[in-house]
């Protein structure tokens, strides 16, 4: 059953991300990093399939009428029995240490075939009506994000970043959070409910840890800002970002990290700006990459828009087709960043 204040949705989302992280850690340890090439040529790790199955299973158990937008389809697994078995073995072993939490998520998936059917339930077309979850287990060990949208408005957002430091005050450095590890003090869950602020807590394997409220730090001098951008040049124009930083007087090198980690990092004040700039005219962002981070940054006191200063529009299907790029920054400097972004992109 849904809750009027979204407290149950948040609780289930947090627990489900913790359970999915148990699976991806076991992938990391077993080196069972088999990949299947999708049509868009990006590899899908078996961890992605397993995590998607676990997360959708938890949502279906608790909110059976909700729709789900997810990236993966089980078609390739149906055709490759060896990979299917590997994913199923991982899914069976992924359980929370906390029995009551495991029960809340609906317990184990019944069979390998039902696992495939569950993966395929992420086929919602999205849109502006009803309750729709956007979920994305990213690249096996890198992290998870999930958001609940109601009539196109993001109400709940959760980011799981297994490789980021738990300490909200730890400064951003190049390659922070890049590599999977079991190091002490690593693994953080970021979350937000619309109108209720943003929080972080350590990512565990049982009951949820205590949360700490987070907020973006004030930037009085934009030249002192730290900006984050995508690791892969194919996801964001790094040359444009360097020109924007130069015009803003920023001298610190950019910190390149995965998208959900960037949103969480600036929301807690470890970084300041997140620039995701269009690499080509026809590129459109996927809603599952941005819905949770958009809410968490806004609830932490920041502003998130596209490069033209428009709010991200989650009402038009599985993509942000009404937007170009993403700019996230503290409210007091966001306008100035947009000015410079327009100047740099407009001069091309």
GROMACS .gro file of C-alpha atoms in nm:
model
  348
    1UNK     CA    1   0.000   0.000   0.000
    2UNK     CA    2   0.115   0.353  -0.081
    3UNK     CA    3   0.156   0.610   0.198
    4UNK     CA    4   0.025   0.966   0.188
    5UNK     CA    5   0.356   1.115   0.306
    6UNK     CA    6   0.576   0.883   0.094
    7UNK     CA    7   0.747   0.747   0.408
    8UNK     CA    8   0.682   0.386   0.307
    9UNK     CA    9   0.800   0.449  -0.048
   10UNK     CA   10   1.124   0.598   0.085
   11UNK     CA   11   1.176   0.312   0.332
   12UNK     CA   12   1.124   0.040   0.069
   13UNK     CA   13   1.341   0.224  -0.184
   14UNK     CA   14   1.629   0.248   0.066
   15UNK     CA   15   1.604  -0.118   0.173
   16UNK     CA   16   1.582  -0.237  -0.188
   17UNK     CA   17   1.895  -0.043  -0.285
   18UNK     CA   18   2.080  -0.198   0.011
   19UNK     CA   19   1.977  -0.547  -0.101
   20UNK     CA   20   2.080  -0.477  -0.461
   21UNK     CA   21   2.421  -0.359  -0.340
   22UNK     CA   22   2.477  -0.696  -0.171
   23UNK     CA   23   2.437  -0.858  -0.513
   24UNK     CA   24   2.673  -0.620  -0.692
   25UNK     CA   25   2.937  -0.663  -0.422
   26UNK     CA   26   2.922  -1.038  -0.475
   27UNK     CA   27   2.968  -0.977  -0.850
   28UNK     CA   28   3.275  -0.770  -0.770
   29UNK     CA   29   3.420  -1.043  -0.547
   30UNK     CA   30   3.343  -1.335  -0.777
   31UNK     CA   31   3.472  -1.151  -1.085
   32UNK     CA   32   3.159  -1.280  -1.260
   33UNK     CA   33   3.152  -0.965  -1.467
   34UNK     CA   34   3.009  -1.117  -1.784
   35UNK     CA   35   2.867  -0.864  -2.025
   36UNK     CA   36   2.605  -0.863  -2.296
   37UNK     CA   37   2.626  -0.601  -2.568
   38UNK     CA   38   2.304  -0.405  -2.608
   39UNK     CA   39   2.192  -0.241  -2.932
   40UNK     CA   40   2.345   0.089  -2.821
   41UNK     CA   41   2.682  -0.088  -2.782
   42UNK     CA   42   2.714  -0.026  -2.407
   43UNK     CA   43   2.789  -0.340  -2.208
   44UNK     CA   44   2.537  -0.459  -1.949
   45UNK     CA   45   2.689  -0.645  -1.660
   46UNK     CA   46   2.514  -0.938  -1.507
   47UNK     CA   47   2.500  -0.726  -1.193
   48UNK     CA   48   2.265  -0.485  -1.374
   49UNK     CA   49   2.019  -0.762  -1.456
   50UNK     CA   50   2.029  -0.906  -1.105
   51UNK     CA   51   1.993  -0.569  -0.935
   52UNK     CA   52   1.701  -0.472  -1.162
   53UNK     CA   53   1.523  -0.798  -1.079
   54UNK     CA   54   1.565  -0.747  -0.704
   55UNK     CA   55   1.455  -0.383  -0.711
   56UNK     CA   56   1.147  -0.441  -0.929
   57UNK     CA   57   1.051  -0.743  -0.716
   58UNK     CA   58   1.050  -0.524  -0.402
   59UNK     CA   59   0.844  -0.252  -0.573
   60UNK     CA   60   0.594  -0.502  -0.715
   61UNK     CA   61   0.546  -0.659  -0.372
   62UNK     CA   62   0.475  -0.327  -0.201
   63UNK     CA   63   0.320  -0.115  -0.477
   64UNK     CA   64   0.169  -0.361  -0.728
   65UNK     CA   65  -0.020  -0.094  -0.925
   66UNK     CA   66   0.282   0.131  -0.985
   67UNK     CA   67   0.451   0.140  -1.325
   68UNK     CA   68   0.830   0.107  -1.362
   69UNK     CA   69   1.068   0.258  -1.616
   70UNK     CA   70   1.395   0.062  -1.626
   71UNK     CA   71   1.669   0.014  -1.880
   72UNK     CA   72   1.725  -0.359  -1.915
   73UNK     CA   73   1.517  -0.624  -2.094
   74UNK     CA   74   1.545  -0.998  -2.029
   75UNK     CA   75   1.546  -1.094  -2.399
   76UNK     CA   76   1.921  -1.159  -2.408
   77UNK     CA   77   1.908  -1.362  -2.089
   78UNK     CA   78   1.632  -1.581  -2.232
   79UNK     CA   79   1.862  -1.663  -2.524
   80UNK     CA   80   2.178  -1.722  -2.318
   81UNK     CA   81   2.109  -1.987  -2.055
   82UNK     CA   82   2.458  -1.978  -1.901
   83UNK     CA   83   2.439  -1.605  -1.827
   84UNK     CA   84   2.079  -1.646  -1.708
   85UNK     CA   85   2.194  -1.911  -1.458
   86UNK     CA   86   2.478  -1.688  -1.335
   87UNK     CA   87   2.236  -1.401  -1.272
   88UNK     CA   88   1.987  -1.633  -1.101
   89UNK     CA   89   2.258  -1.773  -0.870
   90UNK     CA   90   2.348  -1.418  -0.766
   91UNK     CA   91   1.985  -1.316  -0.712
   92UNK     CA   92   1.918  -1.618  -0.489
   93UNK     CA   93   2.209  -1.533  -0.260
   94UNK     CA   94   2.132  -1.161  -0.223
   95UNK     CA   95   1.950  -1.125   0.109
   96UNK     CA   96   1.947  -0.856   0.377
   97UNK     CA   97   2.102  -0.951   0.712
   98UNK     CA   98   1.786  -0.814   0.871
   99UNK     CA   99   1.502  -1.071   0.846
  100UNK     CA  100   1.225  -0.815   0.897
  101UNK     CA  101   1.368  -0.594   0.622
  102UNK     CA  102   1.391  -0.891   0.386
  103UNK     CA  103   1.026  -0.974   0.462
  104UNK     CA  104   0.924  -0.612   0.390
  105UNK     CA  105   1.081  -0.645   0.044
  106UNK     CA  106   0.877  -0.959  -0.026
  107UNK     CA  107   1.151  -1.215   0.028
  108UNK     CA  108   1.308  -1.429  -0.243
  109UNK     CA  109   1.209  -1.439  -0.610
  110UNK     CA  110   1.043  -1.776  -0.683
  111UNK     CA  111   1.233  -1.903  -0.989
  112UNK     CA  112   1.471  -1.810  -1.268
  113UNK     CA  113   1.181  -1.772  -1.511
  114UNK     CA  114   0.988  -1.543  -1.278
  115UNK     CA  115   1.312  -1.340  -1.241
  116UNK     CA  116   1.307  -1.283  -1.620
  117UNK     CA  117   0.942  -1.181  -1.612
  118UNK     CA  118   1.019  -0.935  -1.328
  119UNK     CA  119   1.309  -0.778  -1.524
  120UNK     CA  120   1.069  -0.718  -1.814
  121UNK     CA  121   0.824  -0.530  -1.592
  122UNK     CA  122   1.042  -0.220  -1.628
  123UNK     CA  123   0.874  -0.149  -1.962
  124UNK     CA  124   0.656   0.151  -1.871
  125UNK     CA  125   0.652   0.422  -2.136
  126UNK     CA  126   0.662   0.690  -1.862
  127UNK     CA  127   0.448   1.000  -1.896
  128UNK     CA  128   0.260   1.264  -1.702
  129UNK     CA  129  -0.008   1.052  -1.530
  130UNK     CA  130   0.000   0.815  -1.234
  131UNK     CA  131   0.273   0.668  -1.014
  132UNK     CA  132   0.586   0.572  -1.208
  133UNK     CA  133   0.920   0.457  -1.068
  134UNK     CA  134   1.240   0.523  -1.265
  135UNK     CA  135   1.520   0.286  -1.169
  136UNK     CA  136   1.872   0.224  -1.289
  137UNK     CA  137   2.132  -0.016  -1.152
  138UNK     CA  138   2.442   0.143  -1.303
  139UNK     CA  139   2.731  -0.059  -1.437
  140UNK     CA  140   2.723  -0.330  -1.175
  141UNK     CA  141   2.938  -0.193  -0.894
  142UNK     CA  142   2.904   0.184  -0.950
  143UNK     CA  143   2.567   0.253  -0.789
  144UNK     CA  144   2.191   0.262  -0.807
  145UNK     CA  145   1.929   0.525  -0.844
  146UNK     CA  146   1.554   0.518  -0.817
  147UNK     CA  147   1.282   0.776  -0.805
  148UNK     CA  148   0.906   0.782  -0.770
  149UNK     CA  149   0.724   1.026  -0.996
  150UNK     CA  150   0.358   1.106  -0.941
  151UNK     CA  151   0.188   1.277  -1.237
  152UNK     CA  152   0.535   1.366  -1.368
  153UNK     CA  153   0.657   1.527  -1.044
  154UNK     CA  154   0.945   1.356  -0.861
  155UNK     CA  155   0.833   1.282  -0.503
  156UNK     CA  156   1.096   1.037  -0.373
  157UNK     CA  157   1.460   0.994  -0.476
  158UNK     CA  158   1.727   0.749  -0.358
  159UNK     CA  159   2.088   0.722  -0.476
  160UNK     CA  160   2.310   0.436  -0.365
  161UNK     CA  161   2.682   0.503  -0.410
  162UNK     CA  162   2.878   0.200  -0.283
  163UNK     CA  163   3.219   0.351  -0.359
  164UNK     CA  164   3.179   0.702  -0.216
  165UNK     CA  165   3.303   0.782   0.137
  166UNK     CA  166   3.034   0.782   0.407
  167UNK     CA  167   3.179   1.101   0.558
  168UNK     CA  168   2.983   1.396   0.415
  169UNK     CA  169   3.273   1.633   0.482
  170UNK     CA  170   3.538   1.442   0.283
  171UNK     CA  171   3.661   1.659  -0.005
  172UNK     CA  172   3.623   1.550  -0.365
  173UNK     CA  173   3.936   1.428  -0.538
  174UNK     CA  174   4.003   1.297  -0.887
  175UNK     CA  175   3.876   0.938  -0.925
  176UNK     CA  176   3.689   0.944  -0.592
  177UNK     CA  177   3.430   0.668  -0.598
  178UNK     CA  178   3.561   0.528  -0.925
  179UNK     CA  179   3.655   0.180  -0.809
  180UNK     CA  180   3.457  -0.086  -0.633
  181UNK     CA  181   3.595  -0.164  -0.291
  182UNK     CA  182   3.506  -0.298   0.050
  183UNK     CA  183   3.718  -0.038   0.225
  184UNK     CA  184   3.601   0.077   0.565
  185UNK     CA  185   3.402   0.400   0.550
  186UNK     CA  186   3.282   0.348   0.192
  187UNK     CA  187   2.922   0.324   0.074
  188UNK     CA  188   2.655   0.591   0.113
  189UNK     CA  189   2.279   0.622   0.053
  190UNK     CA  190   2.140   0.964  -0.041
  191UNK     CA  191   1.767   1.027  -0.025
  192UNK     CA  192   1.498   1.294  -0.041
  193UNK     CA  193   1.123   1.334  -0.024
  194UNK     CA  194   0.975   1.642  -0.191
  195UNK     CA  195   0.938   1.923   0.064
  196UNK     CA  196   1.123   1.735   0.340
  197UNK     CA  197   1.490   1.798   0.268
  198UNK     CA  198   1.771   1.561   0.174
  199UNK     CA  199   1.970   1.311   0.381
  200UNK     CA  200   2.260   1.067   0.370
  201UNK     CA  201   2.335   0.749   0.564
  202UNK     CA  202   2.588   0.470   0.541
  203UNK     CA  203   2.504   0.188   0.300
  204UNK     CA  204   2.482  -0.138   0.492
  205UNK     CA  205   2.349  -0.490   0.443
  206UNK     CA  206   2.076  -0.508   0.708
  207UNK     CA  207   1.854  -0.257   0.886
  208UNK     CA  208   1.886   0.105   0.771
  209UNK     CA  209   2.151   0.321   0.939
  210UNK     CA  210   2.062   0.652   1.104
  211UNK     CA  211   2.034   0.941   0.858
  212UNK     CA  212   2.209   1.279   0.860
  213UNK     CA  213   2.052   1.582   0.694
  214UNK     CA  214   2.263   1.725   0.409
  215UNK     CA  215   2.277   2.062   0.234
  216UNK     CA  216   2.471   2.220  -0.048
  217UNK     CA  217   2.737   2.457   0.072
  218UNK     CA  218   2.707   2.827  -0.002
  219UNK     CA  219   2.940   2.948  -0.276
  220UNK     CA  220   3.035   3.311  -0.217
  221UNK     CA  221   3.312   3.317  -0.476
  222UNK     CA  222   3.238   3.104  -0.781
  223UNK     CA  223   3.608   3.086  -0.873
  224UNK     CA  224   3.658   2.867  -0.563
  225UNK     CA  225   3.396   2.615  -0.678
  226UNK     CA  226   3.462   2.248  -0.751
  227UNK     CA  227   3.283   2.116  -1.053
  228UNK     CA  228   3.200   1.760  -1.144
  229UNK     CA  229   3.152   1.611  -1.487
  230UNK     CA  230   3.110   1.272  -1.651
  231UNK     CA  231   3.395   1.024  -1.666
  232UNK     CA  232   3.321   0.938  -2.028
  233UNK     CA  233   3.366   1.207  -2.292
  234UNK     CA  234   3.077   1.051  -2.487
  235UNK     CA  235   2.834   1.152  -2.209
  236UNK     CA  236   2.927   1.520  -2.177
  237UNK     CA  237   3.140   1.769  -2.368
  238UNK     CA  238   3.455   1.799  -2.157
  239UNK     CA  239   3.605   2.067  -2.383
  240UNK     CA  240   3.302   2.293  -2.335
  241UNK     CA  241   3.313   2.229  -1.961
  242UNK     CA  242   3.678   2.338  -1.947
  243UNK     CA  243   3.592   2.662  -2.131
  244UNK     CA  244   3.301   2.729  -1.895
  245UNK     CA  245   3.521   2.673  -1.591
  246UNK     CA  246   3.784   2.910  -1.734
  247UNK     CA  247   3.526   3.186  -1.793
  248UNK     CA  248   3.395   3.141  -1.438
  249UNK     CA  249   3.750   3.177  -1.305
  250UNK     CA  250   3.757   2.820  -1.169
  251UNK     CA  251   4.113   2.693  -1.151
  252UNK     CA  252   4.065   2.361  -0.969
  253UNK     CA  253   4.066   2.060  -1.204
  254UNK     CA  254   3.724   1.904  -1.263
  255UNK     CA  255   3.635   1.586  -1.075
  256UNK     CA  256   3.515   1.317  -1.315
  257UNK     CA  257   3.276   1.064  -1.168
  258UNK     CA  258   2.957   0.870  -1.242
  259UNK     CA  259   2.637   1.070  -1.265
  260UNK     CA  260   2.457   0.960  -0.951
  261UNK     CA  261   2.773   1.012  -0.746
  262UNK     CA  262   2.800   1.367  -0.879
  263UNK     CA  263   2.446   1.455  -0.771
  264UNK     CA  264   2.506   1.313  -0.423
  265UNK     CA  265   2.844   1.479  -0.388
  266UNK     CA  266   2.723   1.830  -0.465
  267UNK     CA  267   2.408   1.782  -0.255
  268UNK     CA  268   2.619   1.722   0.055
  269UNK     CA  269   2.857   2.007  -0.019
  270UNK     CA  270   3.160   1.801  -0.122
  271UNK     CA  271   3.138   1.953  -0.470
  272UNK     CA  272   2.956   2.259  -0.601
  273UNK     CA  273   2.862   2.236  -0.969
  274UNK     CA  274   2.756   1.950  -1.194
  275UNK     CA  275   2.777   2.011  -1.569
  276UNK     CA  276   2.645   1.761  -1.821
  277UNK     CA  277   2.672   1.930  -2.157
  278UNK     CA  278   2.525   1.804  -2.487
  279UNK     CA  279   2.781   1.621  -2.701
  280UNK     CA  280   2.558   1.625  -3.009
  281UNK     CA  281   2.237   1.800  -3.108
  282UNK     CA  282   2.013   1.493  -3.116
  283UNK     CA  283   2.127   1.339  -2.784
  284UNK     CA  284   1.854   1.310  -2.522
  285UNK     CA  285   1.903   1.214  -2.157
  286UNK     CA  286   1.720   0.917  -2.001
  287UNK     CA  287   1.486   0.996  -1.710
  288UNK     CA  288   1.633   0.716  -1.494
  289UNK     CA  289   1.973   0.885  -1.498
  290UNK     CA  290   1.845   1.209  -1.347
  291UNK     CA  291   1.512   1.185  -1.161
  292UNK     CA  292   1.653   1.092  -0.818
  293UNK     CA  293   1.953   1.327  -0.834
  294UNK     CA  294   1.739   1.618  -0.950
  295UNK     CA  295   1.517   1.591  -0.639
  296UNK     CA  296   1.804   1.530  -0.395
  297UNK     CA  297   1.999   1.837  -0.512
  298UNK     CA  298   1.688   2.059  -0.507
  299UNK     CA  299   1.594   1.938  -0.158
  300UNK     CA  300   1.952   2.009  -0.044
  301UNK     CA  301   1.907   2.373  -0.150
  302UNK     CA  302   2.037   2.361  -0.505
  303UNK     CA  303   1.890   2.428  -0.845
  304UNK     CA  304   1.880   2.183  -1.136
  305UNK     CA  305   1.793   2.287  -1.492
  306UNK     CA  306   1.898   2.220  -1.847
  307UNK     CA  307   2.151   2.441  -2.027
  308UNK     CA  308   1.875   2.690  -2.114
  309UNK     CA  309   1.765   2.728  -1.752
  310UNK     CA  310   1.449   2.514  -1.785
  311UNK     CA  311   1.353   2.265  -1.512
  312UNK     CA  312   1.396   1.902  -1.612
  313UNK     CA  313   1.070   1.768  -1.755
  314UNK     CA  314   0.993   1.411  -1.650
  315UNK     CA  315   0.645   1.404  -1.807
  316UNK     CA  316   0.724   1.317  -2.168
  317UNK     CA  317   0.813   0.947  -2.159
  318UNK     CA  318   1.138   0.763  -2.096
  319UNK     CA  319   1.363   1.052  -2.200
  320UNK     CA  320   1.413   1.421  -2.119
  321UNK     CA  321   1.327   1.513  -2.477
  322UNK     CA  322   1.224   1.868  -2.381
  323UNK     CA  323   1.566   1.939  -2.225
  324UNK     CA  324   1.926   1.974  -2.339
  325UNK     CA  325   2.199   1.886  -2.092
  326UNK     CA  326   2.192   1.933  -1.714
  327UNK     CA  327   2.330   2.209  -1.490
  328UNK     CA  328   2.314   2.164  -1.111
  329UNK     CA  329   2.447   2.436  -0.882
  330UNK     CA  330   2.377   2.627  -0.559
  331UNK     CA  331   2.083   2.866  -0.610
  332UNK     CA  332   2.289   3.181  -0.558
  333UNK     CA  333   2.528   3.108  -0.846
  334UNK     CA  334   2.309   2.899  -1.078
  335UNK     CA  335   2.205   3.200  -1.288
  336UNK     CA  336   2.567   3.304  -1.347
  337UNK     CA  337   2.662   2.948  -1.448
  338UNK     CA  338   2.375   2.936  -1.699
  339UNK     CA  339   2.488   3.272  -1.847
  340UNK     CA  340   2.837   3.138  -1.911
  341UNK     CA  341   2.707   2.803  -2.040
  342UNK     CA  342   2.492   2.987  -2.296
  343UNK     CA  343   2.787   3.205  -2.393
  344UNK     CA  344   3.018   2.907  -2.453
  345UNK     CA  345   2.761   2.688  -2.629
  346UNK     CA  346   2.626   2.981  -2.831
  347UNK     CA  347   2.971   3.065  -2.970
  348UNK     CA  348   3.012   2.723  -3.137
   0.00000   0.00000   0.00000
